[in-house]
Amino acid sequence: MERLMIEGGTVLPMTGQADVYENGVVLVESGRIVYAGPRAGAPFLPGARRINAVGKIVMPGIVNTHCHAAMTLLRGYADDMRLMDWLQTKIWPAEAKMTADDVYWGTALAAYEMLSGGITTFLDMYFPADAVARAIEATGIRGIVARGIIAVGGPSEALSRLDESREAFHRWNGNAGGRITFMVGPHAPYTCPPDALLACAELADELGIGIHIHLSETAGEVEEARRQWGKSPIRHVYDLGLMKGRHVVAAHCVHVDDDDIAILAETGTGVCHCPVSNLKLASGRTPVSKMRRKGVPVGFGTDGASSENMLHILGSEMRIGAIQAKELEGDPAVFTAYDAVAMATIEAARALGMEAEIGSLEPGKRADIILIDTERPHLTPNHDVFALVAYSALPSDVVTTIVDGRIVYDNGRLTYMDGREIMAKAREAAARIVKS
Ligand SMILES: [Zn+2]
């Protein structure tokens, strides 16, 4: 495997706010970081391919904690609607027409978009799992596949989807150099009755993996849970035992009370904070700083492209999420630029339970690295590099994206797939899906 020497850039390893290395060096060997720091301390790596990073910020790849990647095919198809109307009249009928190939191209499009904006890892909840895994393999991105499980049609519906999850796990887990991993993906407590949730927990234990689920996204959902079970969705899932002894990653957690936050903190449940999706769907505002103060690991997520419209965290979740966190507590000091960058990288990795492998540039970790070009008017001058990344940088400022030590996106082009073919196939699929 190739050795890389990325030199001359401003290196942000995301190991602390004070760790910023001008004219720094990052060394990569066999897909992993060997060194990230000042030039003076860098060991010699014979035969390394040199990447000139002068004028660029070198930082860990961004981690997208929550996505429905293939929903790129429905981008802009049904905006400005209320949730149930949106699902019932637009999304579900369109999804019913999607083939596995459509999902493959939709996921490839999502991966292309994410890599172009510096996202190197995403946690996906969609189906079929095989098609999602194939697209991860082909594009070069890192992905965690959670086959979405909805069990409103009774136990047999849940069982067949659990079987599919298990089969896909055995076929794909750890493939593509370890870039493909799995979680079990019960959609939400309102679409999975308790027996289905427990079956998901059993499967997670059998496979030794975590659980990804939507929790407390809307006020209506929480109200309905209180009516049905006499408690919040988070308390409900906790009481069922889902959060005991396994890692749970919960999307949204917008409408949470102190008891909910205490549960999330106690169990180390990772929270996917999707501020743009929550704002656009008028779902509410997640008390993100409060959760972080209580020790809940929180990372940014985009959600699907039919609610957030673009699968970018740079210039989107990072910027809007930071602004919203300040507004929410009426205090601009409560959430800093560094907090925003951390929530896009190392804290997001922690939320996914992957902080030993990704999220920062430290020796031994996977070499998931991005280069941001600062030779842009909106990134000039540089007083505080974290402020540049959190508040000014756009996804299109990312010039190079590296996953597992492989350059997967460089100067506007994917390395392992033809971006124009992906867009053409996605357009074809999208047109067919929405035709009535
Ligand atoms: Zn979602």
PDB file of C-alpha atoms and ligand atoms in Angstrom, residues 66 68 214 252 303, ligand 1:
ATOM      1  CA  HIS A  66     -26.951  10.042  10.138  1.00  0.00           C
ATOM      2  CA  HIS A  68     -30.422   7.985   4.184  1.00  0.00           C
ATOM      3  CA  HIS A 214     -34.533   7.563  15.322  1.00  0.00           C
ATOM      4  CA  HIS A 252     -32.302  13.616  16.342  1.00  0.00           C
ATOM      5  CA  ASP A 303     -30.151  13.195   7.431  1.00  0.00           C
TER       6      ASP A 303
HETATM    7 ZN    ZN B   1     -33.406   9.972   9.497  1.00  0.00          ZN
END
